[in-house]
CSV table of C-alpha atoms in Angstrom, one decimal:
chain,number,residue,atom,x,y,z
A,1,UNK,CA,-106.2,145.9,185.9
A,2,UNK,CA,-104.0,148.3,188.7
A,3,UNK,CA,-103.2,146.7,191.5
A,4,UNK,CA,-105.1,148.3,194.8
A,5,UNK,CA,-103.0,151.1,196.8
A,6,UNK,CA,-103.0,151.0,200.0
A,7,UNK,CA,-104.9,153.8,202.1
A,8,UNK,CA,-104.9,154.9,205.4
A,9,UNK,CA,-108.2,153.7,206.8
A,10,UNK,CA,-106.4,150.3,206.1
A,11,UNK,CA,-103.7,151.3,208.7
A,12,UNK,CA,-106.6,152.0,211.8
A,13,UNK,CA,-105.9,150.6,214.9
A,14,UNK,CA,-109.2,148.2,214.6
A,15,UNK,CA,-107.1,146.6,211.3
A,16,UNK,CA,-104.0,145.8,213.6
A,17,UNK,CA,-104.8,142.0,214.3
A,18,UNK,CA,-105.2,141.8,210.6
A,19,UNK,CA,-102.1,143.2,209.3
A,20,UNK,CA,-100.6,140.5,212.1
A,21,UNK,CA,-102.2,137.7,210.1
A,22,UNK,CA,-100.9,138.9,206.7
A,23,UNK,CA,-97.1,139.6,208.0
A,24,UNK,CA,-97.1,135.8,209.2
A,25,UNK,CA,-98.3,134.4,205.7
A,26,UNK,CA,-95.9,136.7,204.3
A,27,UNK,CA,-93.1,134.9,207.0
A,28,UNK,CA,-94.3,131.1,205.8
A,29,UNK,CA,-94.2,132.0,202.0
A,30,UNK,CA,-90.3,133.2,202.3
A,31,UNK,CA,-89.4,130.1,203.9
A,32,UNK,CA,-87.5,127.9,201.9
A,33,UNK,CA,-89.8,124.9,199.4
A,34,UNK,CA,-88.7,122.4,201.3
A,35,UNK,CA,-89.1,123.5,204.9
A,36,UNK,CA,-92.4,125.4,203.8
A,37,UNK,CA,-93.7,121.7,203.1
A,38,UNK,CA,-92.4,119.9,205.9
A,39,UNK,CA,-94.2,122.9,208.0
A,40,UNK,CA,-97.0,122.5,206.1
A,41,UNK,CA,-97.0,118.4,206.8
A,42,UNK,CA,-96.8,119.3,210.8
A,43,UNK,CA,-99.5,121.9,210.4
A,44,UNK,CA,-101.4,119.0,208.9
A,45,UNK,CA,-101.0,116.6,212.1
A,46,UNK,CA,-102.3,119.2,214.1
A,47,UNK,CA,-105.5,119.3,211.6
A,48,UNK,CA,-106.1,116.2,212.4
A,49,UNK,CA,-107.2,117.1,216.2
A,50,UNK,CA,-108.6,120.6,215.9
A,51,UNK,CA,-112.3,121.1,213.9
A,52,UNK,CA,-114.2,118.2,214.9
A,53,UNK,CA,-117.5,120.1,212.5
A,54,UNK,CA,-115.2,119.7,209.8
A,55,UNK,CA,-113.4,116.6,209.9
A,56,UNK,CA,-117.3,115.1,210.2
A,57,UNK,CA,-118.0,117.0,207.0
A,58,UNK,CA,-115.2,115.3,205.4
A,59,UNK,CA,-115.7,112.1,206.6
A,60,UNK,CA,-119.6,112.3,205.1
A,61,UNK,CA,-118.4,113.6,201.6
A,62,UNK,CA,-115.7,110.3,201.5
A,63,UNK,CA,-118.2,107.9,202.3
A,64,UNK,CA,-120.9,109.3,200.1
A,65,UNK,CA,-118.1,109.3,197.2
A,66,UNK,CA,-116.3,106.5,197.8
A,67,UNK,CA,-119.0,103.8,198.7
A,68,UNK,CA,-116.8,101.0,197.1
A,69,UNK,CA,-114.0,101.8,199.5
A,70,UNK,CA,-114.0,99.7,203.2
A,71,UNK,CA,-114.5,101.8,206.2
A,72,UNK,CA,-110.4,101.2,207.0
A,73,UNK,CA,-109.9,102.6,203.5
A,74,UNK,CA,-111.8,105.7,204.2
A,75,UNK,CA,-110.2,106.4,207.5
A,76,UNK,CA,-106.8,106.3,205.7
A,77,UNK,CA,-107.9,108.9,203.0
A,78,UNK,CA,-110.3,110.9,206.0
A,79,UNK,CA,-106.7,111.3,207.6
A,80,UNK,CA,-104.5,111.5,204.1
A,81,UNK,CA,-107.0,114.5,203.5
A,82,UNK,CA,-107.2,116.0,206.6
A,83,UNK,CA,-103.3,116.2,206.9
A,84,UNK,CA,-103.5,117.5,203.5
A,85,UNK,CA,-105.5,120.7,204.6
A,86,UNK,CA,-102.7,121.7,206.8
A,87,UNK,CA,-100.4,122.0,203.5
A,88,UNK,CA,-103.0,124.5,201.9
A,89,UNK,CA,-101.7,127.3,204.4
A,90,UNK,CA,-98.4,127.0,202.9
A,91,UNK,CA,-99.1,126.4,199.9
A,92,UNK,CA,-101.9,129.3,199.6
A,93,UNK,CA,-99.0,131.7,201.4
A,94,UNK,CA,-96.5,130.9,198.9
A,95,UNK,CA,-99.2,131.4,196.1
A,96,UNK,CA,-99.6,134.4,197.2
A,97,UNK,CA,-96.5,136.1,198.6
A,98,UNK,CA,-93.9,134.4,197.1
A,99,UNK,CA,-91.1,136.2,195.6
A,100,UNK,CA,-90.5,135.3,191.6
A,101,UNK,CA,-87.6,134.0,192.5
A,102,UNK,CA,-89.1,131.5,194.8
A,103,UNK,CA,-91.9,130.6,192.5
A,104,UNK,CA,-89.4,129.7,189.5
A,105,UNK,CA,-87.8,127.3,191.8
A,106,UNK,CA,-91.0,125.1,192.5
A,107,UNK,CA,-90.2,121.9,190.4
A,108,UNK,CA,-93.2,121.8,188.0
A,109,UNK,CA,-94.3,120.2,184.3
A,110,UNK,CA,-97.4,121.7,182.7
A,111,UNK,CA,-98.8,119.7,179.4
A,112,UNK,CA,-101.3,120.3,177.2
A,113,UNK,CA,-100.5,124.2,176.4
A,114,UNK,CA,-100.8,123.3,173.0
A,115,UNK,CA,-104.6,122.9,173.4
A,116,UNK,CA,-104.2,126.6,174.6
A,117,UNK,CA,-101.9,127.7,171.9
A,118,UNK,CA,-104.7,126.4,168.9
A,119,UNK,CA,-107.8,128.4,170.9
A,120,UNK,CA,-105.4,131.5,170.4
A,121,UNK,CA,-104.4,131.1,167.6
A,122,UNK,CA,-108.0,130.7,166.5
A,123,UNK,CA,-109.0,134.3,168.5
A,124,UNK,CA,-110.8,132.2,170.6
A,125,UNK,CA,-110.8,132.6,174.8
A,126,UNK,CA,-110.7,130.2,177.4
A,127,UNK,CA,-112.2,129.2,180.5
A,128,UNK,CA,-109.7,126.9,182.1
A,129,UNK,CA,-112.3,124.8,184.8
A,130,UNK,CA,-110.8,123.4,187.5
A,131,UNK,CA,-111.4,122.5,191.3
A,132,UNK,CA,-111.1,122.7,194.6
A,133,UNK,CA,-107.8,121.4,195.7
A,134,UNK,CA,-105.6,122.5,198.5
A,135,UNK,CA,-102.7,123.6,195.8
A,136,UNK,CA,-105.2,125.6,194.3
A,137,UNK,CA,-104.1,129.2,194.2
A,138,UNK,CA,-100.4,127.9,194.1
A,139,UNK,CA,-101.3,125.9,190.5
A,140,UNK,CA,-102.9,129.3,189.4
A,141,UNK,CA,-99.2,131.1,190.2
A,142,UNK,CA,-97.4,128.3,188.7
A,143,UNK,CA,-99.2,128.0,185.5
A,144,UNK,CA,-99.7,132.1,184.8
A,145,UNK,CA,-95.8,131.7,184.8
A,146,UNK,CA,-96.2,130.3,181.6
A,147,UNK,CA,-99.8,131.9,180.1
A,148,UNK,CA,-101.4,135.0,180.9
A,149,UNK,CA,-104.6,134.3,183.1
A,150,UNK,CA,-107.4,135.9,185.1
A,151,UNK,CA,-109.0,134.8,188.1
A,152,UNK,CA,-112.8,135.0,189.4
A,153,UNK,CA,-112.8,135.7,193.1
A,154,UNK,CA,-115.0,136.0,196.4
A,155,UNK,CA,-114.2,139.0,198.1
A,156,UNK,CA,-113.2,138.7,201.6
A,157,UNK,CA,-114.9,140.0,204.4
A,158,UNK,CA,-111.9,141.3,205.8
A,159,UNK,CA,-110.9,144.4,204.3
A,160,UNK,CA,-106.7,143.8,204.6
A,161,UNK,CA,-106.8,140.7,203.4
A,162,UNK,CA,-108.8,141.7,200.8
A,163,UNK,CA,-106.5,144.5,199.8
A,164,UNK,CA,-103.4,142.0,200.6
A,165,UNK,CA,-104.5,139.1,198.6
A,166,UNK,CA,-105.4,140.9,195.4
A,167,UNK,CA,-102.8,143.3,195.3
A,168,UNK,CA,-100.5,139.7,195.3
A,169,UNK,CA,-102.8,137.9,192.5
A,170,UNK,CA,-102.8,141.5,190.6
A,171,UNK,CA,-98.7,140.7,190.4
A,172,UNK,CA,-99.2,137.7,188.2
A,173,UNK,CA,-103.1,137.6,186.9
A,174,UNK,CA,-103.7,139.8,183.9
A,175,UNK,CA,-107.0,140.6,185.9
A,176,UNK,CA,-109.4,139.1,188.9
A,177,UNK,CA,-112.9,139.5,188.8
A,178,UNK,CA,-115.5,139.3,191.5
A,179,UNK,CA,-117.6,136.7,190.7
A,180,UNK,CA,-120.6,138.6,190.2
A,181,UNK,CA,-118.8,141.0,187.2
A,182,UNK,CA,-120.1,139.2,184.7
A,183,UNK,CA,-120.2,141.7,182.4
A,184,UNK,CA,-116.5,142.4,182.9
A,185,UNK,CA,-115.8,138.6,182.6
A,186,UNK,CA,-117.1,138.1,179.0
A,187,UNK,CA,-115.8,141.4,177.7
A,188,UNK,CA,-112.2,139.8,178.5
A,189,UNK,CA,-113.4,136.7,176.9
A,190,UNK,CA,-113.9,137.9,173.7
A,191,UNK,CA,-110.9,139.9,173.9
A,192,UNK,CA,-109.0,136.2,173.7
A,193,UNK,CA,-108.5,136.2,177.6
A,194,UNK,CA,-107.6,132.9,179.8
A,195,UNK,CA,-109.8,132.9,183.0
A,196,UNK,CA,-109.3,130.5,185.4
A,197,UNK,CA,-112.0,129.4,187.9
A,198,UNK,CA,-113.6,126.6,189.8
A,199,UNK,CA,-117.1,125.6,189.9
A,200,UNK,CA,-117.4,123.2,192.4
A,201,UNK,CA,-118.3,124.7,195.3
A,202,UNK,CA,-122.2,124.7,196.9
A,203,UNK,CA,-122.8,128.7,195.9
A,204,UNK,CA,-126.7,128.2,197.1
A,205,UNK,CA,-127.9,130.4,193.8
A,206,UNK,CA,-130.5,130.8,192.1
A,207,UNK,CA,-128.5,129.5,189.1
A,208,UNK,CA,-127.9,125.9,190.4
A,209,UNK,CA,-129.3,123.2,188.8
A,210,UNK,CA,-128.9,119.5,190.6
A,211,UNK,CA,-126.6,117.2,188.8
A,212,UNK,CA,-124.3,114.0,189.9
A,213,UNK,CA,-121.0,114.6,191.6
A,214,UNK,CA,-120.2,111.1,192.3
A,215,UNK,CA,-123.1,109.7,191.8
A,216,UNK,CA,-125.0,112.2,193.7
A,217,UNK,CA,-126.9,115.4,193.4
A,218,UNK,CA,-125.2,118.2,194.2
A,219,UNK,CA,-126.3,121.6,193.4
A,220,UNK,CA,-124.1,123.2,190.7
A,221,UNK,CA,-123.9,126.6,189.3
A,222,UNK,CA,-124.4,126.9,185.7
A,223,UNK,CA,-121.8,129.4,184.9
A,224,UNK,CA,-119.3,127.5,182.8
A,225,UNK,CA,-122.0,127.3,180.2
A,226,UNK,CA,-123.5,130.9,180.6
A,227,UNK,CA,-119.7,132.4,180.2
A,228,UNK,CA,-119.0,130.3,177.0
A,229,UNK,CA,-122.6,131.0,175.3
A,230,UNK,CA,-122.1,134.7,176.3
A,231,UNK,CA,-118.6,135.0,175.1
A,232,UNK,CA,-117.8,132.0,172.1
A,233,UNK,CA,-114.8,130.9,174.5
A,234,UNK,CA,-113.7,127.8,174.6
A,235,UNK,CA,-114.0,125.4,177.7
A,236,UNK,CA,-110.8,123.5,178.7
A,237,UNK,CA,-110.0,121.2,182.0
A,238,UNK,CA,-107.2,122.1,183.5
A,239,UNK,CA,-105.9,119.1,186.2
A,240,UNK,CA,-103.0,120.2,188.7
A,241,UNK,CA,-102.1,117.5,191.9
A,242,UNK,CA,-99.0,117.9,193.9
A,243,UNK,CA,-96.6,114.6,193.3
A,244,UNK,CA,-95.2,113.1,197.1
A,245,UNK,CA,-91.6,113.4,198.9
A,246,UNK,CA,-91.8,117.1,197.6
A,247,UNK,CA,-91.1,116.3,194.0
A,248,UNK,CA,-93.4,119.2,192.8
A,249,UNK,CA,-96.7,119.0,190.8
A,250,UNK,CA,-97.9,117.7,187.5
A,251,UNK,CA,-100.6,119.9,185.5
A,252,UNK,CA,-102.2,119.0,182.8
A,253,UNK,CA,-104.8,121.2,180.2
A,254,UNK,CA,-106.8,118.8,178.8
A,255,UNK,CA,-108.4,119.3,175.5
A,256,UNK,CA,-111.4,121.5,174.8
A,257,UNK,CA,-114.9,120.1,175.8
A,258,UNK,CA,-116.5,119.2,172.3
A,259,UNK,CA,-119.8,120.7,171.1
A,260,UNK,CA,-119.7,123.1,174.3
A,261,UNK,CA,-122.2,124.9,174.9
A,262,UNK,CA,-125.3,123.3,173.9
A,263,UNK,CA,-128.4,124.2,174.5
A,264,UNK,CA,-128.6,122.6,177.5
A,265,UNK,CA,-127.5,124.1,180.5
A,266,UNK,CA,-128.4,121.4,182.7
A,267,UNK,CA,-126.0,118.7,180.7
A,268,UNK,CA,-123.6,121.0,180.6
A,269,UNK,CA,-122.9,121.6,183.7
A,270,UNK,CA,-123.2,118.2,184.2
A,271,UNK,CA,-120.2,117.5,182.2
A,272,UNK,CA,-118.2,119.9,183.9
A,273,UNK,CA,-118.9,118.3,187.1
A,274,UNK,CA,-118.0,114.9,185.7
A,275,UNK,CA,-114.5,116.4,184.8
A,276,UNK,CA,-114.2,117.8,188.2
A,277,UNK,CA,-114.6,114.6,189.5
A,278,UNK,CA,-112.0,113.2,187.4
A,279,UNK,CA,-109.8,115.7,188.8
A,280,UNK,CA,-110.5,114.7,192.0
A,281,UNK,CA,-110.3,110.9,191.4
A,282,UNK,CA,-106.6,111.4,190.6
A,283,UNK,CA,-106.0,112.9,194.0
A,284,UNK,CA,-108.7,112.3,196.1
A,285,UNK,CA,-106.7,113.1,199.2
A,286,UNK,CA,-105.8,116.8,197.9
A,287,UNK,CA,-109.4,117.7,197.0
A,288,UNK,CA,-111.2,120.0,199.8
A,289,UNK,CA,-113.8,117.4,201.9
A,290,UNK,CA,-114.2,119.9,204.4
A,291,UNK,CA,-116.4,121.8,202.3
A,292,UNK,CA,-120.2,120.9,202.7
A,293,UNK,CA,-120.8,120.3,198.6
A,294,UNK,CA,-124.0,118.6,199.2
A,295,UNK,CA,-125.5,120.7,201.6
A,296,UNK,CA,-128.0,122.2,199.4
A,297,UNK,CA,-130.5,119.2,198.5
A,298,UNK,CA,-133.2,118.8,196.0
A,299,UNK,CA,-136.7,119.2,197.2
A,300,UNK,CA,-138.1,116.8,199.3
A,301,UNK,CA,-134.8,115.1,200.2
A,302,UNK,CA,-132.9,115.1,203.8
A,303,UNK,CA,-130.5,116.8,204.9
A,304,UNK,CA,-126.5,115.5,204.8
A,305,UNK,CA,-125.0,116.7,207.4
């Protein structure tokens, strides 16, 4: 897939503020590791007093997913997590405008390639599932260092960042499809492609179906099993978490999910969601709260937040 060129109508006045924004992400991701981390640590204190809408959202997801934990252990991982969103600006900078250089130097261990290495091997492609963590687009530079992957994407409503960011994933994914192309996304499944994407977010579709997430019903598109009945590829977990004192991260492809598909969309996706939340059980205070995951509810219930 080319990467976009730029054009002039990107360069109009009413872009300026925009082009502003992308030159200081470009600024954090040449800082050095170390000092990009320790910025993103302060940036994290200061999350902890700005967003009150969100730090309530997060605070509702913990205690809904953590009812076993006491309210002093919540508030620790409501502020472990909230500190943690402040690294995701660094770490989504670097992920996306870091040099090669500075990418190769990020102290990283991936296992389980050899899970990958059999479904190639076999013809087969791959849908590597994974979730919503702060270190997400940085785990999807690190690991296409070693494998060639493509991305499925929400376009941005802003039209330089738009152009920014995908001209920087276009430098390391083999391709990045919107997330409606789903035509374009089996065709490079059956071609033996590695797609990368997460599908835990509240998408309010018409394809959700309502299965646990933590024990409760969250509304979950049923993609994952859709794009392996479509296109015969194979469905593996892939679990990244970022290890503390800025030792790196730790990423692990686990191995395929047996007897997937089935007929059954609805289990299915209910098994992704399960590993998901094993995912996110390893690190619970690197996995995005903020978002409202239970906002759409099944008929007849209340609302959450």
């Amino acid at each position: 897939m080319p990467r976009p060129s730029l054009t002039l109508r990107l360069l109009a006045p009413r872009h300026w503020a925009a082009w502003i924004g992308v030159g200081f992400i470009w600024l954090i991701a040449h800082l050095p590791f170390r000092i990009l981390m320790r910025s993103g640590r302060q940036a994290g204190r200061l999350a902890l007093h700005l967003n009150p809408e969100r730090r309530r959202v997060a605070a509702t997801n913990i205690a809904l997913c953590f009812p076993e934990l006491g309210a002093t252990a919540q508030k620790a991982l409501l502020r472990a997590n909230l500190c943690d969103v402040g690294m995701m600006l660094a770490e989504f900078a670097l992920g996306w405008m870091g040099s090669d250089r500075a990418i190769a130097k990020v102290p990283v261990t991936v296992d389980g390639l050899e899970h990958l290495e059999a479904a190639r091997a076999a013809g087969r492609g791959v849908l590597l599932v994974g979730g919503h963590f702060s270190h997400l687009e940085l785990s999807a530079r690190l690991v296409s260092s070693r494998i060639r992957i493509a991305g499925m994407y929400r376009r941005m409503d802003s039209d330089v960042f738009e152009f920014a960011v995908l001209r920087s994933r276009l430098h390391y994914a083999d391709a990045m499809f919107d997330k409606d192309d789903i035509r374009g996304t089996v065709r490079y499944l059956k071609q033996g492609g590695t797609l990368w994407y997460a599908p835990d977010q509240d998408m309010r579709s018409k394809d959700n179906v309502f299965v646990p997430f933590f024990g409760v019903k969250a509304a979950t598109i049923t993609a994952t099993h859709h794009l392996a009945r479509l296109s015969g590829a194979l469905v593996i977990p892939f679990y990244h978490r970022r290890l503390p004192d800025d030792a790196g991260y730790v990423m692990r492809l686990g191995a395929p999910l047996a007897d997937f598909p089935s007929d059954d969309a609805e289990r299915d996706t209910a098994r992704v969601n399960e590993q998901i939340e094993s995912m996110a059980r390893e690190a619970p205070e690197q996995y995005l709260w903020v978002h409202k995951r239970f906002k759409t509810r099944p008929p007849g219930e209340a609302k959450i937040y």
